[in-house]
PDB file of C-alpha atoms in Angstrom:
ATOM      1  CA  UNK A   1      -8.940   3.520   5.944  1.00 65.00           C
ATOM      2  CA  UNK A   2      -6.685   2.174   8.341  1.00 73.00           C
ATOM      3  CA  UNK A   3      -5.666   4.160  11.193  1.00 87.00           C
ATOM      4  CA  UNK A   4      -1.594   2.738  10.513  1.00 92.00           C
ATOM      5  CA  UNK A   5      -1.346   1.539   6.662  1.00 93.00           C
ATOM      6  CA  UNK A   6       1.564  -0.181   5.367  1.00 94.00           C
ATOM      7  CA  UNK A   7       2.322  -2.339   2.167  1.00 93.00           C
ATOM      8  CA  UNK A   8       2.636  -5.975   3.717  1.00 92.00           C
ATOM      9  CA  UNK A   9       5.348  -7.331   1.012  1.00 92.00           C
ATOM     10  CA  UNK A  10       6.892  -9.352   1.146  1.00 94.00           C
ATOM     11  CA  UNK A  11      10.043  -7.054   0.307  1.00 96.00           C
ATOM     12  CA  UNK A  12      12.640 -10.280  -1.377  1.00 97.00           C
ATOM     13  CA  UNK A  13      15.904  -8.256  -1.416  1.00 97.00           C
ATOM     14  CA  UNK A  14      20.031  -9.781  -1.796  1.00 97.00           C
ATOM     15  CA  UNK A  15      22.897  -9.252   0.774  1.00 98.00           C
ATOM     16  CA  UNK A  16      24.319  -5.492   0.593  1.00 98.00           C
ATOM     17  CA  UNK A  17      20.972  -3.714  -0.917  1.00 97.00           C
ATOM     18  CA  UNK A  18      19.043  -0.825   0.960  1.00 98.00           C
ATOM     19  CA  UNK A  19      15.528  -1.456   1.005  1.00 97.00           C
ATOM     20  CA  UNK A  20      13.000   1.960   2.512  1.00 96.00           C
ATOM     21  CA  UNK A  21       8.925   1.081   3.648  1.00 93.00           C
ATOM     22  CA  UNK A  22       6.636   3.020   3.846  1.00 95.00           C
ATOM     23  CA  UNK A  23       3.294   3.853   6.978  1.00 95.00           C
ATOM     24  CA  UNK A  24       0.819   5.951   6.671  1.00 96.00           C
ATOM     25  CA  UNK A  25      -0.793   7.250   9.029  1.00 94.00           C
ATOM     26  CA  UNK A  26      -4.501   8.765   9.524  1.00 92.00           C
ATOM     27  CA  UNK A  27      -4.112  10.370  12.589  1.00 87.00           C
ATOM     28  CA  UNK A  28      -2.670  13.851  12.169  1.00 88.00           C
ATOM     29  CA  UNK A  29      -2.643  14.697  16.307  1.00 83.00           C
ATOM     30  CA  UNK A  30       0.009  11.895  16.391  1.00 85.00           C
ATOM     31  CA  UNK A  31       3.052  11.973  18.478  1.00 82.00           C
ATOM     32  CA  UNK A  32       4.945   9.607  18.978  1.00 85.00           C
ATOM     33  CA  UNK A  33       6.771   6.982  15.853  1.00 90.00           C
ATOM     34  CA  UNK A  34       8.638   3.664  16.097  1.00 92.00           C
ATOM     35  CA  UNK A  35       9.932   1.214  14.044  1.00 95.00           C
ATOM     36  CA  UNK A  36       9.293  -2.105  16.005  1.00 95.00           C
ATOM     37  CA  UNK A  37      10.596  -5.500  14.711  1.00 97.00           C
ATOM     38  CA  UNK A  38       9.119  -8.476  14.789  1.00 95.00           C
ATOM     39  CA  UNK A  39      10.823 -12.528  13.983  1.00 95.00           C
ATOM     40  CA  UNK A  40       8.796 -15.297  12.851  1.00 91.00           C
ATOM     41  CA  UNK A  41       6.779 -16.361  16.202  1.00 89.00           C
ATOM     42  CA  UNK A  42       8.298 -13.856  18.768  1.00 93.00           C
ATOM     43  CA  UNK A  43       7.329 -10.972  19.619  1.00 94.00           C
ATOM     44  CA  UNK A  44       7.476  -7.970  18.698  1.00 94.00           C
ATOM     45  CA  UNK A  45      11.257  -6.108  19.744  1.00 94.00           C
ATOM     46  CA  UNK A  46      11.517  -2.393  19.833  1.00 93.00           C
ATOM     47  CA  UNK A  47      13.532  -1.121  16.159  1.00 95.00           C
ATOM     48  CA  UNK A  48      13.666   2.347  16.445  1.00 93.00           C
ATOM     49  CA  UNK A  49      11.680   5.647  17.570  1.00 90.00           C
ATOM     50  CA  UNK A  50      11.025   8.144  15.206  1.00 91.00           C
ATOM     51  CA  UNK A  51      11.763  11.971  15.736  1.00 86.00           C
ATOM     52  CA  UNK A  52      11.536  15.054  13.615  1.00 87.00           C
ATOM     53  CA  UNK A  53      14.408  15.019  12.914  1.00 88.00           C
ATOM     54  CA  UNK A  54      14.717  11.931  11.387  1.00 89.00           C
ATOM     55  CA  UNK A  55      17.019   9.751  13.442  1.00 93.00           C
ATOM     56  CA  UNK A  56      19.364   7.134  12.337  1.00 95.00           C
ATOM     57  CA  UNK A  57      21.218   4.181  13.911  1.00 94.00           C
ATOM     58  CA  UNK A  58      23.717   2.312  12.601  1.00 96.00           C
ATOM     59  CA  UNK A  59      22.517   1.336   8.941  1.00 98.00           C
ATOM     60  CA  UNK A  60      19.111   1.484  10.220  1.00 97.00           C
ATOM     61  CA  UNK A  61      17.228   5.673   8.738  1.00 97.00           C
ATOM     62  CA  UNK A  62      13.702   6.965   9.983  1.00 96.00           C
ATOM     63  CA  UNK A  63      12.415   9.844   8.828  1.00 96.00           C
ATOM     64  CA  UNK A  64       9.038  11.344   9.758  1.00 95.00           C
ATOM     65  CA  UNK A  65       6.702  13.464   7.561  1.00 94.00           C
ATOM     66  CA  UNK A  66       3.896  15.272   8.719  1.00 93.00           C
ATOM     67  CA  UNK A  67       2.474  16.933   6.048  1.00 94.00           C
ATOM     68  CA  UNK A  68       2.261  14.055   4.645  1.00 94.00           C
ATOM     69  CA  UNK A  69       2.052  12.132   7.822  1.00 95.00           C
ATOM     70  CA  UNK A  70       4.001   9.287   6.510  1.00 94.00           C
ATOM     71  CA  UNK A  71       7.305   8.342   8.169  1.00 96.00           C
ATOM     72  CA  UNK A  72       9.635   5.589   6.998  1.00 97.00           C
ATOM     73  CA  UNK A  73      12.574   2.661   7.177  1.00 97.00           C
ATOM     74  CA  UNK A  74      16.077   2.976   5.086  1.00 97.00           C
ATOM     75  CA  UNK A  75      18.493  -0.033   6.371  1.00 98.00           C
ATOM     76  CA  UNK A  76      21.367   0.155   3.972  1.00 98.00           C
ATOM     77  CA  UNK A  77      23.588  -2.870   3.938  1.00 98.00           C
ATOM     78  CA  UNK A  78      21.460  -5.309   4.383  1.00 98.00           C
ATOM     79  CA  UNK A  79      22.086  -8.335   6.164  1.00 98.00           C
ATOM     80  CA  UNK A  80      20.922 -11.924   6.172  1.00 98.00           C
ATOM     81  CA  UNK A  81      19.895 -11.242  10.106  1.00 97.00           C
ATOM     82  CA  UNK A  82      17.945  -8.382   9.208  1.00 98.00           C
ATOM     83  CA  UNK A  83      14.945 -10.770   7.624  1.00 98.00           C
ATOM     84  CA  UNK A  84      11.380 -10.373   9.491  1.00 97.00           C
ATOM     85  CA  UNK A  85       8.662  -8.304   9.971  1.00 96.00           C
ATOM     86  CA  UNK A  86       9.156  -4.628  11.011  1.00 97.00           C
ATOM     87  CA  UNK A  87       5.698  -3.316  12.195  1.00 95.00           C
ATOM     88  CA  UNK A  88       5.105   0.056  11.953  1.00 94.00           C
ATOM     89  CA  UNK A  89       3.536   2.121  15.693  1.00 90.00           C
ATOM     90  CA  UNK A  90       2.350   5.284  15.933  1.00 88.00           C
ATOM     91  CA  UNK A  91       0.525   6.759  19.115  1.00 80.00           C
ATOM     92  CA  UNK A  92      -2.879   9.280  18.854  1.00 68.00           C
ATOM     93  CA  UNK A  93      -2.305  12.515  20.811  1.00 56.00           C
ATOM     94  CA  UNK A  94      -5.635  11.077  23.490  1.00 56.00           C
ATOM     95  CA  UNK A  95      -5.195   8.204  25.491  1.00 52.00           C
ATOM     96  CA  UNK A  96      -1.362   7.888  25.060  1.00 60.00           C
ATOM     97  CA  UNK A  97      -2.982   4.516  22.977  1.00 71.00           C
ATOM     98  CA  UNK A  98      -0.621   2.623  20.556  1.00 78.00           C
ATOM     99  CA  UNK A  99      -2.172   1.248  16.760  1.00 84.00           C
ATOM    100  CA  UNK A 100       0.361  -0.805  14.942  1.00 88.00           C
ATOM    101  CA  UNK A 101       0.095  -1.186  11.311  1.00 92.00           C
ATOM    102  CA  UNK A 102       0.078  -4.466   9.646  1.00 91.00           C
ATOM    103  CA  UNK A 103       3.376  -4.901   8.549  1.00 94.00           C
ATOM    104  CA  UNK A 104       6.169  -5.493   6.273  1.00 96.00           C
ATOM    105  CA  UNK A 105       8.275  -8.182   5.614  1.00 96.00           C
ATOM    106  CA  UNK A 106      11.222  -7.785   4.819  1.00 97.00           C
ATOM    107  CA  UNK A 107      13.634 -10.955   3.141  1.00 97.00           C
ATOM    108  CA  UNK A 108      17.414 -11.016   2.558  1.00 98.00           C
ATOM    109  CA  UNK A 109      18.751 -13.122   0.474  1.00 97.00           C
ATOM    110  CA  UNK A 110      22.225 -14.007   0.195  1.00 95.00           C
TER     111      UNK A 110
ATOM    112  CA  UNK B   1       9.976  -8.012  36.915  1.00 54.00           C
ATOM    113  CA  UNK B   2      13.163  -7.148  34.955  1.00 79.00           C
ATOM    114  CA  UNK B   3      10.090  -7.105  31.398  1.00 93.00           C
ATOM    115  CA  UNK B   4       6.625  -8.700  31.010  1.00 96.00           C
ATOM    116  CA  UNK B   5       5.501 -12.007  32.212  1.00 97.00           C
ATOM    117  CA  UNK B   6       2.659 -14.185  30.441  1.00 98.00           C
ATOM    118  CA  UNK B   7       1.606 -17.094  31.537  1.00 97.00           C
ATOM    119  CA  UNK B   8       0.603 -19.926  30.488  1.00 98.00           C
ATOM    120  CA  UNK B   9       2.853 -19.470  28.034  1.00 97.00           C
ATOM    121  CA  UNK B  10       0.873 -22.148  26.255  1.00 97.00           C
ATOM    122  CA  UNK B  11      -2.107 -23.074  26.446  1.00 97.00           C
ATOM    123  CA  UNK B  12      -4.392 -26.208  24.578  1.00 98.00           C
ATOM    124  CA  UNK B  13      -7.404 -26.150  25.505  1.00 97.00           C
ATOM    125  CA  UNK B  14     -11.410 -27.646  24.867  1.00 97.00           C
ATOM    126  CA  UNK B  15     -13.978 -26.214  23.189  1.00 97.00           C
ATOM    127  CA  UNK B  16     -16.409 -24.524  24.745  1.00 97.00           C
ATOM    128  CA  UNK B  17     -13.609 -24.315  28.162  1.00 98.00           C
ATOM    129  CA  UNK B  18     -13.341 -20.487  29.799  1.00 98.00           C
ATOM    130  CA  UNK B  19      -9.187 -19.538  29.483  1.00 98.00           C
ATOM    131  CA  UNK B  20      -7.845 -16.978  31.358  1.00 98.00           C
ATOM    132  CA  UNK B  21      -4.572 -15.434  31.260  1.00 98.00           C
ATOM    133  CA  UNK B  22      -2.371 -13.506  32.413  1.00 98.00           C
ATOM    134  CA  UNK B  23       0.388 -10.420  32.483  1.00 98.00           C
ATOM    135  CA  UNK B  24       2.612  -8.728  34.550  1.00 96.00           C
ATOM    136  CA  UNK B  25       3.963  -6.092  33.133  1.00 95.00           C
ATOM    137  CA  UNK B  26       6.840  -3.843  33.943  1.00 94.00           C
ATOM    138  CA  UNK B  27       6.050  -2.751  37.280  1.00 92.00           C
ATOM    139  CA  UNK B  28       6.069   1.056  37.170  1.00 89.00           C
ATOM    140  CA  UNK B  29       4.097   0.642  34.146  1.00 90.00           C
ATOM    141  CA  UNK B  30       0.289   2.405  34.023  1.00 88.00           C
ATOM    142  CA  UNK B  31      -0.281   1.129  30.730  1.00 88.00           C
ATOM    143  CA  UNK B  32      -0.959  -2.239  29.459  1.00 92.00           C
ATOM    144  CA  UNK B  33      -2.946  -3.553  26.429  1.00 92.00           C
ATOM    145  CA  UNK B  34      -3.779  -7.088  25.110  1.00 95.00           C
ATOM    146  CA  UNK B  35      -3.362  -7.421  21.780  1.00 94.00           C
ATOM    147  CA  UNK B  36      -4.135 -10.925  19.812  1.00 95.00           C
ATOM    148  CA  UNK B  37      -2.015 -12.463  17.083  1.00 93.00           C
ATOM    149  CA  UNK B  38      -2.973 -15.628  14.760  1.00 91.00           C
ATOM    150  CA  UNK B  39      -0.415 -16.935  12.714  1.00 84.00           C
ATOM    151  CA  UNK B  40       1.141 -15.066  10.551  1.00 80.00           C
ATOM    152  CA  UNK B  41      -1.405 -12.177  11.018  1.00 84.00           C
ATOM    153  CA  UNK B  42      -0.460  -8.645  11.509  1.00 85.00           C
ATOM    154  CA  UNK B  43      -1.664  -7.672  15.791  1.00 88.00           C
ATOM    155  CA  UNK B  44      -4.488  -7.451  16.607  1.00 90.00           C
ATOM    156  CA  UNK B  45      -5.825  -4.454  19.102  1.00 89.00           C
ATOM    157  CA  UNK B  46      -8.579  -6.027  22.439  1.00 94.00           C
ATOM    158  CA  UNK B  47      -8.511  -3.636  25.297  1.00 93.00           C
ATOM    159  CA  UNK B  48      -6.042  -0.823  26.633  1.00 90.00           C
ATOM    160  CA  UNK B  49      -6.021   0.002  30.621  1.00 90.00           C
ATOM    161  CA  UNK B  50      -4.436   3.242  31.206  1.00 86.00           C
ATOM    162  CA  UNK B  51      -3.871   3.695  35.211  1.00 84.00           C
ATOM    163  CA  UNK B  52      -7.486   4.581  36.949  1.00 83.00           C
ATOM    164  CA  UNK B  53      -8.944   5.433  34.161  1.00 84.00           C
ATOM    165  CA  UNK B  54     -12.093   3.894  32.392  1.00 87.00           C
ATOM    166  CA  UNK B  55     -10.022   0.720  29.974  1.00 90.00           C
ATOM    167  CA  UNK B  56     -10.400   1.314  25.723  1.00 88.00           C
ATOM    168  CA  UNK B  57     -13.028  -2.058  25.539  1.00 91.00           C
ATOM    169  CA  UNK B  58     -13.274  -1.487  21.786  1.00 89.00           C
ATOM    170  CA  UNK B  59     -11.011  -4.385  20.606  1.00 91.00           C
ATOM    171  CA  UNK B  60     -13.005  -7.361  21.634  1.00 95.00           C
ATOM    172  CA  UNK B  61     -13.759  -9.413  19.678  1.00 94.00           C
ATOM    173  CA  UNK B  62     -16.631 -10.874  20.918  1.00 95.00           C
ATOM    174  CA  UNK B  63     -18.638 -10.683  24.741  1.00 96.00           C
ATOM    175  CA  UNK B  64     -16.511 -13.618  26.014  1.00 98.00           C
ATOM    176  CA  UNK B  65     -13.750 -12.087  25.626  1.00 98.00           C
ATOM    177  CA  UNK B  66     -13.613  -9.924  29.566  1.00 97.00           C
ATOM    178  CA  UNK B  67     -10.290  -8.319  30.496  1.00 97.00           C
ATOM    179  CA  UNK B  68      -9.204  -6.565  34.388  1.00 95.00           C
ATOM    180  CA  UNK B  69      -6.911  -4.810  35.642  1.00 95.00           C
ATOM    181  CA  UNK B  70      -6.796  -5.178  39.617  1.00 85.00           C
ATOM    182  CA  UNK B  71      -5.002  -2.842  41.162  1.00 82.00           C
ATOM    183  CA  UNK B  72      -2.876  -0.921  38.285  1.00 77.00           C
ATOM    184  CA  UNK B  73      -0.965  -4.169  38.083  1.00 91.00           C
ATOM    185  CA  UNK B  74      -1.290  -7.453  37.680  1.00 95.00           C
ATOM    186  CA  UNK B  75      -3.666  -7.914  34.747  1.00 97.00           C
ATOM    187  CA  UNK B  76      -6.503 -11.072  33.947  1.00 98.00           C
ATOM    188  CA  UNK B  77      -7.799 -11.737  30.349  1.00 98.00           C
ATOM    189  CA  UNK B  78     -11.059 -14.495  30.296  1.00 98.00           C
ATOM    190  CA  UNK B  79     -12.796 -15.975  27.556  1.00 98.00           C
ATOM    191  CA  UNK B  80     -15.079 -18.294  27.458  1.00 98.00           C
ATOM    192  CA  UNK B  81     -16.717 -20.929  25.837  1.00 98.00           C
ATOM    193  CA  UNK B  82     -13.720 -21.096  23.416  1.00 98.00           C
ATOM    194  CA  UNK B  83     -13.724 -21.127  20.065  1.00 97.00           C
ATOM    195  CA  UNK B  84     -11.329 -22.414  17.238  1.00 96.00           C
ATOM    196  CA  UNK B  85     -11.267 -19.185  15.848  1.00 95.00           C
ATOM    197  CA  UNK B  86      -9.846 -18.239  19.220  1.00 97.00           C
ATOM    198  CA  UNK B  87      -6.451 -20.565  19.096  1.00 97.00           C
ATOM    199  CA  UNK B  88      -3.668 -17.733  18.387  1.00 97.00           C
ATOM    200  CA  UNK B  89      -0.441 -15.746  20.213  1.00 97.00           C
ATOM    201  CA  UNK B  90      -2.201 -13.854  23.063  1.00 98.00           C
ATOM    202  CA  UNK B  91       0.337 -10.783  23.405  1.00 96.00           C
ATOM    203  CA  UNK B  92       0.093  -8.238  26.511  1.00 97.00           C
ATOM    204  CA  UNK B  93       2.342  -5.751  26.381  1.00 94.00           C
ATOM    205  CA  UNK B  94       3.954  -3.059  28.940  1.00 92.00           C
ATOM    206  CA  UNK B  95       5.220   1.075  28.986  1.00 87.00           C
ATOM    207  CA  UNK B  96       5.341   4.326  30.898  1.00 83.00           C
ATOM    208  CA  UNK B  97       2.994   7.113  29.394  1.00 73.00           C
ATOM    209  CA  UNK B  98       4.460  10.715  29.930  1.00 49.00           C
ATOM    210  CA  UNK B  99       7.643   9.599  30.321  1.00 39.00           C
ATOM    211  CA  UNK B 100      10.436  11.647  28.306  1.00 36.00           C
ATOM    212  CA  UNK B 101      11.774   9.385  26.674  1.00 44.00           C
ATOM    213  CA  UNK B 102       8.096   8.088  25.052  1.00 59.00           C
ATOM    214  CA  UNK B 103       5.109   6.267  25.315  1.00 68.00           C
ATOM    215  CA  UNK B 104       7.438   3.243  24.294  1.00 79.00           C
ATOM    216  CA  UNK B 105       6.170   0.017  24.216  1.00 86.00           C
ATOM    217  CA  UNK B 106       7.531  -3.815  25.799  1.00 92.00           C
ATOM    218  CA  UNK B 107       6.019  -6.869  24.722  1.00 95.00           C
ATOM    219  CA  UNK B 108       6.168 -10.190  26.763  1.00 96.00           C
ATOM    220  CA  UNK B 109       6.307 -13.411  24.604  1.00 96.00           C
ATOM    221  CA  UNK B 110       2.927 -13.746  24.730  1.00 97.00           C
ATOM    222  CA  UNK B 111       0.305 -16.789  25.728  1.00 97.00           C
ATOM    223  CA  UNK B 112      -0.425 -19.562  22.407  1.00 97.00           C
ATOM    224  CA  UNK B 113      -3.757 -20.088  22.561  1.00 97.00           C
ATOM    225  CA  UNK B 114      -5.492 -23.453  21.264  1.00 97.00           C
ATOM    226  CA  UNK B 115      -9.082 -24.219  21.163  1.00 97.00           C
ATOM    227  CA  UNK B 116      -9.068 -27.664  19.245  1.00 96.00           C
TER     228      UNK B 116
END
């Protein structure tokens, strides 16, 4: 089993739709969780950190479920510009190394 | 500098030649990562440096790959006797370990390597 797993998609949604991605992680000692966004042929960039209590940033909501070892990202009112690959990132307590999931591709259509 | 700087941004090399890729992390960041990403694929972890600790080399795909980090700052990734399957973008990233805000990782723009 991979340490961090994501559905690769693609998720094809119309503008204005709500879409959610999940990411599962295998290391129960993981402490820090992030969502990154990667545009085509660009480097990944931080979208948001994921806090235990859940957190929201505009149209984006991130949740953490430690018991089931998954994190989620919800995007409301999708925009064309949200089209990208969304990467789930998890660190393990040992060494603070970050592990990336394979990414979920989102395509928002007019 | 303000961000992670990588050079060269693009490199075309002949099969069998050696290449060196350089990464200059954000000043003060103690953690440095190298990843590789082939077109349309996910990020593949290569190597991780953290302060003065021994690097985690578990992701290096073969003994043709090596990396060093001098003085806890600049890192060089070396690929010897390049093969066509080494063609990819090589991404360097750094993070400030132990920061209150968490270990946010910042990426450079990558070095695009093409082996012909």
